[in-house]
mmCIF file of C-alpha atoms in Angstrom:
data_model
loop_
_atom_site.group_PDB
_atom_site.id
_atom_site.type_symbol
_atom_site.label_atom_id
_atom_site.label_comp_id
_atom_site.label_asym_id
_atom_site.label_seq_id
_atom_site.Cartn_x
_atom_site.Cartn_y
_atom_site.Cartn_z
ATOM 1 C CA ALA A 1 7.365 -102.313 -159.816
ATOM 2 C CA PHE A 2 7.390 -102.116 -163.505
ATOM 3 C CA PRO A 3 7.702 -98.541 -163.739
ATOM 4 C CA SER A 4 10.129 -98.370 -161.182
ATOM 5 C CA CYS A 5 12.410 -101.253 -162.901
ATOM 6 C CA ARG A 6 11.901 -99.238 -166.171
ATOM 7 C CA ARG A 7 13.290 -96.117 -164.180
ATOM 8 C CA TYR A 8 16.065 -97.746 -163.264
ATOM 9 C CA VAL A 9 16.985 -99.187 -166.304
ATOM 10 C CA ALA A 10 16.388 -95.906 -167.642
ATOM 11 C CA GLY A 11 19.502 -94.538 -165.215
ATOM 12 C CA GLY A 12 20.651 -90.818 -164.975
ATOM 13 C CA ARG A 13 19.445 -87.995 -166.587
ATOM 14 C CA CYS A 14 21.212 -84.626 -167.889
ATOM 15 C CA LYS A 15 19.331 -81.988 -166.203
ATOM 16 C CA SER A 16 21.386 -79.109 -167.671
ATOM 17 C CA THR A 17 19.921 -76.410 -169.575
ATOM 18 C CA ALA A 18 22.918 -75.021 -170.505
ATOM 19 C CA LYS A 19 22.903 -73.248 -173.824
ATOM 20 C CA MET A 20 25.652 -72.779 -176.299
ATOM 21 C CA GLU A 21 24.865 -70.437 -178.426
ATOM 22 C CA GLY A 22 27.871 -69.445 -181.092
ATOM 23 C CA LYS A 23 29.283 -72.774 -179.840
ATOM 24 C CA VAL A 24 30.073 -75.397 -182.265
ATOM 25 C CA VAL A 25 30.070 -79.324 -181.506
ATOM 26 C CA ILE A 26 31.410 -82.287 -183.726
ATOM 27 C CA ILE A 27 29.661 -85.738 -182.977
ATOM 28 C CA THR A 28 30.732 -88.908 -184.950
ATOM 29 C CA GLY A 29 28.693 -91.433 -186.249
ATOM 30 C CA ALA A 30 25.783 -88.991 -185.117
ATOM 31 C CA ASN A 31 23.184 -90.976 -187.872
ATOM 32 C CA THR A 32 21.913 -93.503 -185.604
ATOM 33 C CA GLY A 33 21.420 -94.713 -182.082
ATOM 34 C CA ILE A 34 23.097 -92.778 -179.271
ATOM 35 C CA GLY A 35 24.988 -90.236 -181.576
ATOM 36 C CA LYS A 36 22.037 -89.317 -182.979
ATOM 37 C CA GLU A 37 20.079 -88.526 -179.844
ATOM 38 C CA THR A 38 23.268 -86.727 -178.934
ATOM 39 C CA ALA A 39 23.001 -84.863 -181.802
ATOM 40 C CA ARG A 40 19.375 -83.844 -181.230
ATOM 41 C CA ASP A 41 19.613 -82.484 -177.930
ATOM 42 C CA LEU A 42 22.878 -80.219 -178.538
ATOM 43 C CA ALA A 43 21.100 -79.074 -181.508
ATOM 44 C CA ARG A 44 18.560 -77.668 -179.270
ATOM 45 C CA ARG A 45 21.619 -75.746 -177.822
ATOM 46 C CA GLY A 46 23.816 -74.915 -180.603
ATOM 47 C CA LYS A 47 25.387 -75.762 -184.056
ATOM 48 C CA VAL A 48 26.187 -79.492 -184.600
ATOM 49 C CA ILE A 49 28.392 -81.027 -186.801
ATOM 50 C CA ILE A 50 27.143 -84.815 -187.745
ATOM 51 C CA ALA A 51 30.521 -86.681 -189.040
ATOM 52 C CA CYS A 52 29.682 -89.749 -190.645
ATOM 53 C CA ARG A 53 30.487 -92.418 -193.278
ATOM 54 C CA ASP A 54 27.034 -92.797 -194.629
ATOM 55 C CA ILE A 55 26.248 -89.290 -196.011
ATOM 56 C CA ALA A 56 22.400 -90.559 -197.166
ATOM 57 C CA LYS A 57 21.857 -91.808 -193.491
ATOM 58 C CA ALA A 58 23.431 -88.472 -191.623
ATOM 59 C CA GLU A 59 21.340 -86.360 -194.034
ATOM 60 C CA ALA A 60 18.244 -87.868 -193.222
ATOM 61 C CA ALA A 61 19.259 -87.729 -189.474
ATOM 62 C CA ALA A 62 20.383 -83.892 -190.049
ATOM 63 C CA SER A 63 16.828 -82.895 -191.704
ATOM 64 C CA GLU A 64 14.793 -84.867 -189.144
ATOM 65 C CA ILE A 65 16.760 -82.828 -186.380
ATOM 66 C CA ARG A 66 16.493 -79.677 -188.131
ATOM 67 C CA ALA A 67 12.750 -80.039 -188.540
ATOM 68 C CA GLU A 68 12.416 -80.838 -184.888
ATOM 69 C CA THR A 69 14.724 -78.335 -183.255
ATOM 70 C CA GLY A 70 14.333 -75.506 -185.522
ATOM 71 C CA ASN A 71 17.968 -75.320 -185.765
ATOM 72 C CA GLN A 72 19.255 -74.930 -189.321
ATOM 73 C CA GLN A 73 22.956 -75.142 -188.011
ATOM 74 C CA VAL A 74 22.919 -79.163 -187.950
ATOM 75 C CA ILE A 75 25.534 -79.723 -190.834
ATOM 76 C CA VAL A 76 26.388 -83.120 -192.210
ATOM 77 C CA LYS A 77 30.193 -84.178 -193.115
ATOM 78 C CA LYS A 78 31.708 -87.290 -194.540
ATOM 79 C CA LEU A 79 33.828 -88.789 -192.051
ATOM 80 C CA ASP A 80 35.362 -92.591 -192.251
ATOM 81 C CA LEU A 81 37.222 -93.563 -189.188
ATOM 82 C CA ALA A 82 38.252 -96.404 -190.706
ATOM 83 C CA ASP A 83 40.523 -94.426 -193.204
ATOM 84 C CA THR A 84 43.260 -92.162 -192.104
ATOM 85 C CA LYS A 85 43.207 -90.140 -195.510
ATOM 86 C CA SER A 86 39.259 -89.269 -194.807
ATOM 87 C CA ILE A 87 40.128 -88.440 -190.910
ATOM 88 C CA ARG A 88 42.428 -86.138 -192.573
ATOM 89 C CA GLU A 89 40.403 -84.800 -195.282
ATOM 90 C CA PHE A 90 37.557 -84.343 -192.704
ATOM 91 C CA ALA A 91 39.894 -82.370 -190.476
ATOM 92 C CA GLU A 92 41.276 -80.292 -193.267
ATOM 93 C CA LYS A 93 37.927 -79.418 -194.474
ATOM 94 C CA PHE A 94 36.526 -78.376 -190.920
ATOM 95 C CA LEU A 95 39.491 -76.105 -190.133
ATOM 96 C CA ALA A 96 39.290 -74.251 -193.184
ATOM 97 C CA GLU A 97 35.443 -73.421 -192.449
ATOM 98 C CA GLU A 98 35.358 -73.320 -188.875
ATOM 99 C CA LYS A 99 37.124 -70.647 -186.809
ATOM 100 C CA GLU A 100 36.284 -72.688 -183.504
ATOM 101 C CA LEU A 101 35.764 -75.965 -181.778
ATOM 102 C CA HIS A 102 34.026 -76.216 -178.375
ATOM 103 C CA ILE A 103 33.259 -79.844 -177.931
ATOM 104 C CA LEU A 104 34.342 -83.150 -179.766
ATOM 105 C CA ILE A 105 32.422 -86.106 -178.961
ATOM 106 C CA ASN A 106 34.135 -89.358 -180.272
ATOM 107 C CA ASN A 107 30.925 -91.558 -180.273
ATOM 108 C CA ALA A 108 31.222 -93.535 -183.459
ATOM 109 C CA GLY A 109 31.994 -97.109 -182.914
ATOM 110 C CA VAL A 110 32.064 -100.525 -184.453
ATOM 111 C CA MET A 111 30.969 -103.704 -182.248
ATOM 112 C CA LEU A 112 31.395 -107.347 -182.903
ATOM 113 C CA CYS A 113 32.790 -107.296 -186.562
ATOM 114 C CA PRO A 114 34.087 -110.279 -188.337
ATOM 115 C CA TYR A 115 37.905 -110.107 -188.552
ATOM 116 C CA SER A 116 38.696 -107.131 -191.155
ATOM 117 C CA LYS A 117 41.240 -104.276 -191.393
ATOM 118 C CA THR A 118 40.594 -100.880 -191.844
ATOM 119 C CA ALA A 119 42.300 -99.063 -194.964
ATOM 120 C CA ASP A 120 45.453 -98.361 -193.090
ATOM 121 C CA GLY A 121 45.646 -102.129 -192.094
ATOM 122 C CA PHE A 122 44.695 -101.971 -188.297
ATOM 123 C CA GLU A 123 42.071 -104.602 -187.032
ATOM 124 C CA MET A 124 38.750 -102.727 -187.385
ATOM 125 C CA HIS A 125 37.768 -102.223 -183.499
ATOM 126 C CA MET A 126 40.955 -100.969 -182.673
ATOM 127 C CA GLY A 127 41.321 -98.793 -185.688
ATOM 128 C CA VAL A 128 37.869 -97.125 -185.763
ATOM 129 C CA ASN A 129 37.028 -97.156 -181.848
ATOM 130 C CA HIS A 130 40.553 -96.038 -181.098
ATOM 131 C CA LEU A 131 42.956 -94.950 -183.395
ATOM 132 C CA GLY A 132 40.879 -92.968 -186.037
ATOM 133 C CA HIS A 133 39.304 -90.797 -182.738
ATOM 134 C CA PHE A 134 43.010 -90.536 -181.692
ATOM 135 C CA LEU A 135 44.053 -88.979 -184.970
ATOM 136 C CA LEU A 136 41.156 -86.867 -185.301
ATOM 137 C CA THR A 137 41.410 -85.476 -181.889
ATOM 138 C CA PHE A 138 45.110 -84.804 -182.343
ATOM 139 C CA LEU A 139 44.267 -83.150 -185.600
ATOM 140 C CA LEU A 140 41.408 -80.760 -184.120
ATOM 141 C CA LEU A 141 43.501 -80.328 -180.988
ATOM 142 C CA GLU A 142 44.681 -76.846 -181.695
ATOM 143 C CA ARG A 143 41.230 -75.342 -182.581
ATOM 144 C CA LEU A 144 39.798 -76.743 -179.441
ATOM 145 C CA LYS A 145 42.439 -75.135 -177.559
ATOM 146 C CA GLN A 146 41.995 -71.822 -179.281
ATOM 147 C CA SER A 147 38.051 -72.096 -178.269
ATOM 148 C CA ALA A 148 38.619 -72.855 -174.703
ATOM 149 C CA PRO A 149 36.706 -73.444 -172.482
ATOM 150 C CA ALA A 150 36.566 -76.965 -174.620
ATOM 151 C CA ARG A 151 35.751 -80.363 -173.852
ATOM 152 C CA ILE A 152 36.607 -83.671 -175.550
ATOM 153 C CA VAL A 153 34.038 -86.523 -174.735
ATOM 154 C CA ASN A 154 34.911 -90.129 -175.273
ATOM 155 C CA VAL A 155 32.387 -92.717 -175.786
ATOM 156 C CA SER A 156 33.764 -95.980 -174.056
ATOM 157 C CA SER A 157 31.635 -98.927 -172.360
ATOM 158 C CA LEU A 158 31.466 -100.918 -169.525
ATOM 159 C CA ALA A 159 32.991 -103.466 -171.728
ATOM 160 C CA HIS A 160 36.549 -101.631 -170.958
ATOM 161 C CA HIS A 161 36.341 -104.110 -167.986
ATOM 162 C CA GLY A 162 36.851 -106.997 -169.948
ATOM 163 C CA GLY A 163 39.969 -105.771 -172.233
ATOM 164 C CA ARG A 164 43.507 -105.442 -172.219
ATOM 165 C CA ILE A 165 45.806 -104.026 -174.483
ATOM 166 C CA ARG A 166 47.694 -106.619 -176.291
ATOM 167 C CA PHE A 167 50.665 -104.536 -177.203
ATOM 168 C CA HIS A 168 52.349 -108.253 -178.725
ATOM 169 C CA ASP A 169 49.085 -108.254 -181.100
ATOM 170 C CA LEU A 170 47.364 -104.919 -181.240
ATOM 171 C CA HIS A 171 45.815 -106.170 -184.550
ATOM 172 C CA GLY A 172 44.853 -109.508 -183.737
ATOM 173 C CA GLU A 173 46.493 -111.317 -186.202
ATOM 174 C CA LYS A 174 47.591 -114.145 -183.935
ATOM 175 C CA SER A 175 44.188 -114.589 -182.163
ATOM 176 C CA TYR A 176 40.986 -112.998 -182.487
ATOM 177 C CA ASN A 177 37.999 -112.731 -181.002
ATOM 178 C CA ARG A 178 35.227 -110.292 -181.946
ATOM 179 C CA GLY A 179 33.654 -109.771 -178.206
ATOM 180 C CA LEU A 180 36.831 -109.311 -176.576
ATOM 181 C CA ALA A 181 38.224 -107.086 -179.652
ATOM 182 C CA TYR A 182 35.612 -104.406 -178.761
ATOM 183 C CA CYS A 183 36.484 -104.597 -175.312
ATOM 184 C CA HIS A 184 40.195 -103.942 -175.784
ATOM 185 C CA SER A 185 39.207 -100.898 -178.082
ATOM 186 C CA LYS A 186 36.703 -99.736 -175.051
ATOM 187 C CA LEU A 187 39.847 -99.817 -172.499
ATOM 188 C CA ALA A 188 41.903 -98.022 -175.432
ATOM 189 C CA ASN A 189 39.111 -95.268 -174.886
ATOM 190 C CA VAL A 190 39.322 -95.024 -171.375
ATOM 191 C CA LEU A 191 43.211 -94.963 -171.090
ATOM 192 C CA PHE A 192 43.398 -92.433 -173.887
ATOM 193 C CA THR A 193 41.362 -90.037 -171.836
ATOM 194 C CA ARG A 194 43.268 -90.705 -168.968
ATOM 195 C CA GLU A 195 46.604 -89.710 -170.663
ATOM 196 C CA LEU A 196 45.100 -86.988 -172.738
ATOM 197 C CA ALA A 197 43.683 -85.282 -169.735
ATOM 198 C CA ARG A 198 47.106 -85.766 -167.937
ATOM 199 C CA ARG A 199 48.997 -84.104 -170.716
ATOM 200 C CA LEU A 200 46.301 -81.014 -171.065
ATOM 201 C CA GLN A 201 46.366 -80.329 -167.305
ATOM 202 C CA GLY A 202 47.843 -77.044 -166.277
ATOM 203 C CA LYS A 203 48.623 -76.281 -169.596
ATOM 204 C CA PHE A 204 46.141 -74.042 -170.945
ATOM 205 C CA GLN A 205 44.340 -73.045 -167.717
ATOM 206 C CA SER A 206 44.735 -69.181 -169.000
ATOM 207 C CA GLN A 207 42.328 -69.473 -171.460
ATOM 208 C CA GLY A 208 40.045 -71.590 -169.406
ATOM 209 C CA GLU A 209 39.687 -75.196 -168.725
ATOM 210 C CA PHE A 210 40.395 -77.837 -171.107
ATOM 211 C CA THR A 211 38.840 -81.452 -170.325
ATOM 212 C CA ALA A 212 38.667 -84.906 -171.396
ATOM 213 C CA ASN A 213 36.174 -87.557 -169.892
ATOM 214 C CA ALA A 214 34.781 -90.654 -171.059
ATOM 215 C CA LEU A 215 31.727 -92.437 -170.336
ATOM 216 C CA HIS A 216 29.556 -95.702 -170.640
ATOM 217 C CA PRO A 217 26.226 -94.753 -172.079
ATOM 218 C CA GLY A 218 24.474 -98.036 -170.852
ATOM 219 C CA SER A 219 23.109 -101.034 -172.447
ATOM 220 C CA VAL A 220 21.364 -99.476 -175.231
ATOM 221 C CA TYR A 221 18.950 -100.668 -177.692
ATOM 222 C CA SER A 222 20.592 -99.806 -180.851
ATOM 223 C CA ASP A 223 21.899 -101.267 -184.015
ATOM 224 C CA LEU A 224 25.110 -101.353 -182.806
ATOM 225 C CA VAL A 225 25.054 -105.390 -182.494
ATOM 226 C CA ARG A 226 23.841 -105.820 -186.235
ATOM 227 C CA HIS A 227 27.141 -108.142 -187.105
ATOM 228 C CA SER A 228 25.859 -110.710 -184.497
ATOM 229 C CA LEU A 229 22.895 -112.650 -185.177
ATOM 230 C CA VAL A 230 22.626 -113.887 -181.342
ATOM 231 C CA MET A 231 23.311 -110.486 -180.028
ATOM 232 C CA SER A 232 20.372 -108.877 -182.052
ATOM 233 C CA TRP A 233 18.346 -111.455 -181.088
ATOM 234 C CA LEU A 234 18.989 -111.367 -177.343
ATOM 235 C CA TRP A 235 18.909 -107.476 -177.550
ATOM 236 C CA LYS A 236 15.364 -108.007 -179.046
ATOM 237 C CA ILE A 237 14.420 -110.357 -176.523
ATOM 238 C CA PHE A 238 15.506 -108.222 -173.885
ATOM 239 C CA SER A 239 14.773 -104.822 -175.162
ATOM 240 C CA PHE A 240 12.627 -104.038 -171.887
ATOM 241 C CA PHE A 241 16.153 -104.210 -169.847
ATOM 242 C CA LEU A 242 18.025 -101.798 -172.544
ATOM 243 C CA LYS A 243 17.810 -98.062 -172.389
ATOM 244 C CA THR A 244 16.514 -96.407 -175.356
ATOM 245 C CA PRO A 245 19.100 -94.461 -177.732
ATOM 246 C CA TRP A 246 17.439 -90.928 -175.830
ATOM 247 C CA GLU A 247 18.437 -92.789 -172.573
ATOM 248 C CA GLY A 248 21.660 -93.759 -173.523
ATOM 249 C CA ALA A 249 22.826 -90.486 -174.824
ATOM 250 C CA GLN A 250 22.088 -88.611 -171.468
ATOM 251 C CA THR A 251 25.525 -89.117 -169.924
ATOM 252 C CA SER A 252 27.222 -87.625 -173.582
ATOM 253 C CA VAL A 253 25.258 -85.031 -173.176
ATOM 254 C CA TYR A 254 25.935 -84.340 -169.442
ATOM 255 C CA CYS A 255 29.859 -84.968 -170.324
ATOM 256 C CA ALA A 256 29.401 -82.113 -172.920
ATOM 257 C CA VAL A 257 27.437 -79.714 -171.120
ATOM 258 C CA ALA A 258 26.771 -79.935 -167.288
ATOM 259 C CA GLU A 259 28.432 -76.652 -165.785
ATOM 260 C CA GLU A 260 29.403 -78.568 -162.802
ATOM 261 C CA LEU A 261 32.461 -80.649 -165.014
ATOM 262 C CA ASP A 262 33.823 -77.303 -166.257
ATOM 263 C CA SER A 263 37.030 -78.362 -164.379
ATOM 264 C CA VAL A 264 36.731 -82.168 -164.143
ATOM 265 C CA THR A 265 38.815 -83.820 -166.161
ATOM 266 C CA GLY A 266 40.272 -87.520 -166.806
ATOM 267 C CA GLN A 267 37.248 -89.281 -165.282
ATOM 268 C CA TYR A 268 34.626 -91.932 -166.100
ATOM 269 C CA PHE A 269 30.933 -91.408 -166.346
ATOM 270 C CA SER A 270 27.791 -93.745 -166.390
ATOM 271 C CA ASP A 271 24.494 -92.572 -165.712
ATOM 272 C CA CYS A 272 25.359 -88.654 -165.473
ATOM 273 C CA GLN A 273 28.012 -89.628 -162.353
ATOM 274 C CA PRO A 274 31.422 -90.946 -161.921
ATOM 275 C CA ALA A 275 31.667 -94.379 -162.297
ATOM 276 C CA TYR A 276 34.299 -97.302 -161.302
ATOM 277 C CA VAL A 277 36.910 -97.937 -163.698
ATOM 278 C CA SER A 278 38.782 -101.291 -163.866
ATOM 279 C CA PRO A 279 42.361 -101.502 -162.789
ATOM 280 C CA ARG A 280 43.670 -101.904 -166.267
ATOM 281 C CA GLY A 281 41.617 -98.495 -167.325
ATOM 282 C CA ARG A 282 43.851 -96.684 -164.381
ATOM 283 C CA ASP A 283 47.127 -97.807 -165.398
ATOM 284 C CA ASP A 284 49.446 -95.084 -166.132
ATOM 285 C CA GLU A 285 52.239 -97.057 -167.357
ATOM 286 C CA THR A 286 49.963 -98.705 -170.374
ATOM 287 C CA ALA A 287 48.531 -95.182 -170.979
ATOM 288 C CA ARG A 288 51.622 -93.837 -171.839
ATOM 289 C CA LYS A 289 52.701 -96.787 -173.783
ATOM 290 C CA LEU A 290 49.315 -96.808 -175.906
ATOM 291 C CA TRP A 291 49.803 -93.209 -176.462
ATOM 292 C CA SER A 292 53.473 -93.573 -178.151
ATOM 293 C CA VAL A 293 52.242 -96.653 -179.949
ATOM 294 C CA SER A 294 49.324 -95.069 -181.440
ATOM 295 C CA CYS A 295 51.336 -92.150 -182.364
ATOM 296 C CA GLU A 296 53.948 -94.221 -184.302
ATOM 297 C CA LEU A 297 51.225 -96.597 -185.983
ATOM 298 C CA LEU A 298 49.364 -93.203 -187.314
ATOM 299 C CA GLY A 299 53.242 -91.493 -188.036
ATOM 300 C CA ILE A 300 52.371 -88.709 -185.689
ATOM 301 C CA GLN A 301 54.302 -86.602 -183.166
ATOM 302 C CA TRP A 302 51.968 -85.534 -180.357
ATOM 303 C CA ASP A 303 53.849 -84.313 -177.330
#
């Protein structure tokens, strides 16, 4: 029973052997955990840009991946999703240096942070997990369009089931619970994906497919819970029932490369298959409102 239980925990695997010669992938937060394993897999297929806040950690991860895969095209760029200035600088540099972008994996995330705000005054979970990636996607969208077929992959979570978009208190100034703040931001990822897919559909089919999907990586043994002593402790005790980062990366890789997803968009996956989305995650009106509020907060026009 032991091995089969472990297999159940491990979940789905990406079986695609798709090569991505000449293709360019950006993965945010790829210096550790799921992101690093996603980068490791994709580095066996094509060019990978690791976009991270901590350059030293990212360089260590990149050189390990380069050594292991033999792919020298694993490049580190500085990106702090808690600062819109840094996001804009990253995008500007990227657009100046790279003529193509085929896959954007919005993977970075913070979880269970004590109450704090980003450089722009956004609550940290909503600011990094949703607004930072929203802005990054906006700034890179044209390049993705030009490179179609292209894919946007948003790493959300099962935690979206516990979230709600509290428009009256988006930045948790009236009331704050760090567990719920994480859930709210993961629901925002699902709603963003849904609305983005709706807006992209039918627009660029002439150049080939352009898709956006979200996913739940599974409960993964990673340092995402570092802000909570209790969670870190529970994670250690129950590590047998948690996915390894490699297992957790499988659905991200699947959404990025699987051939059968060429024209699948606006969906939510877990264990490399479609998964159930909470009713709040399917609310088109909330998705549209979140879109316009996000644009307002970021000072952008995205029609």
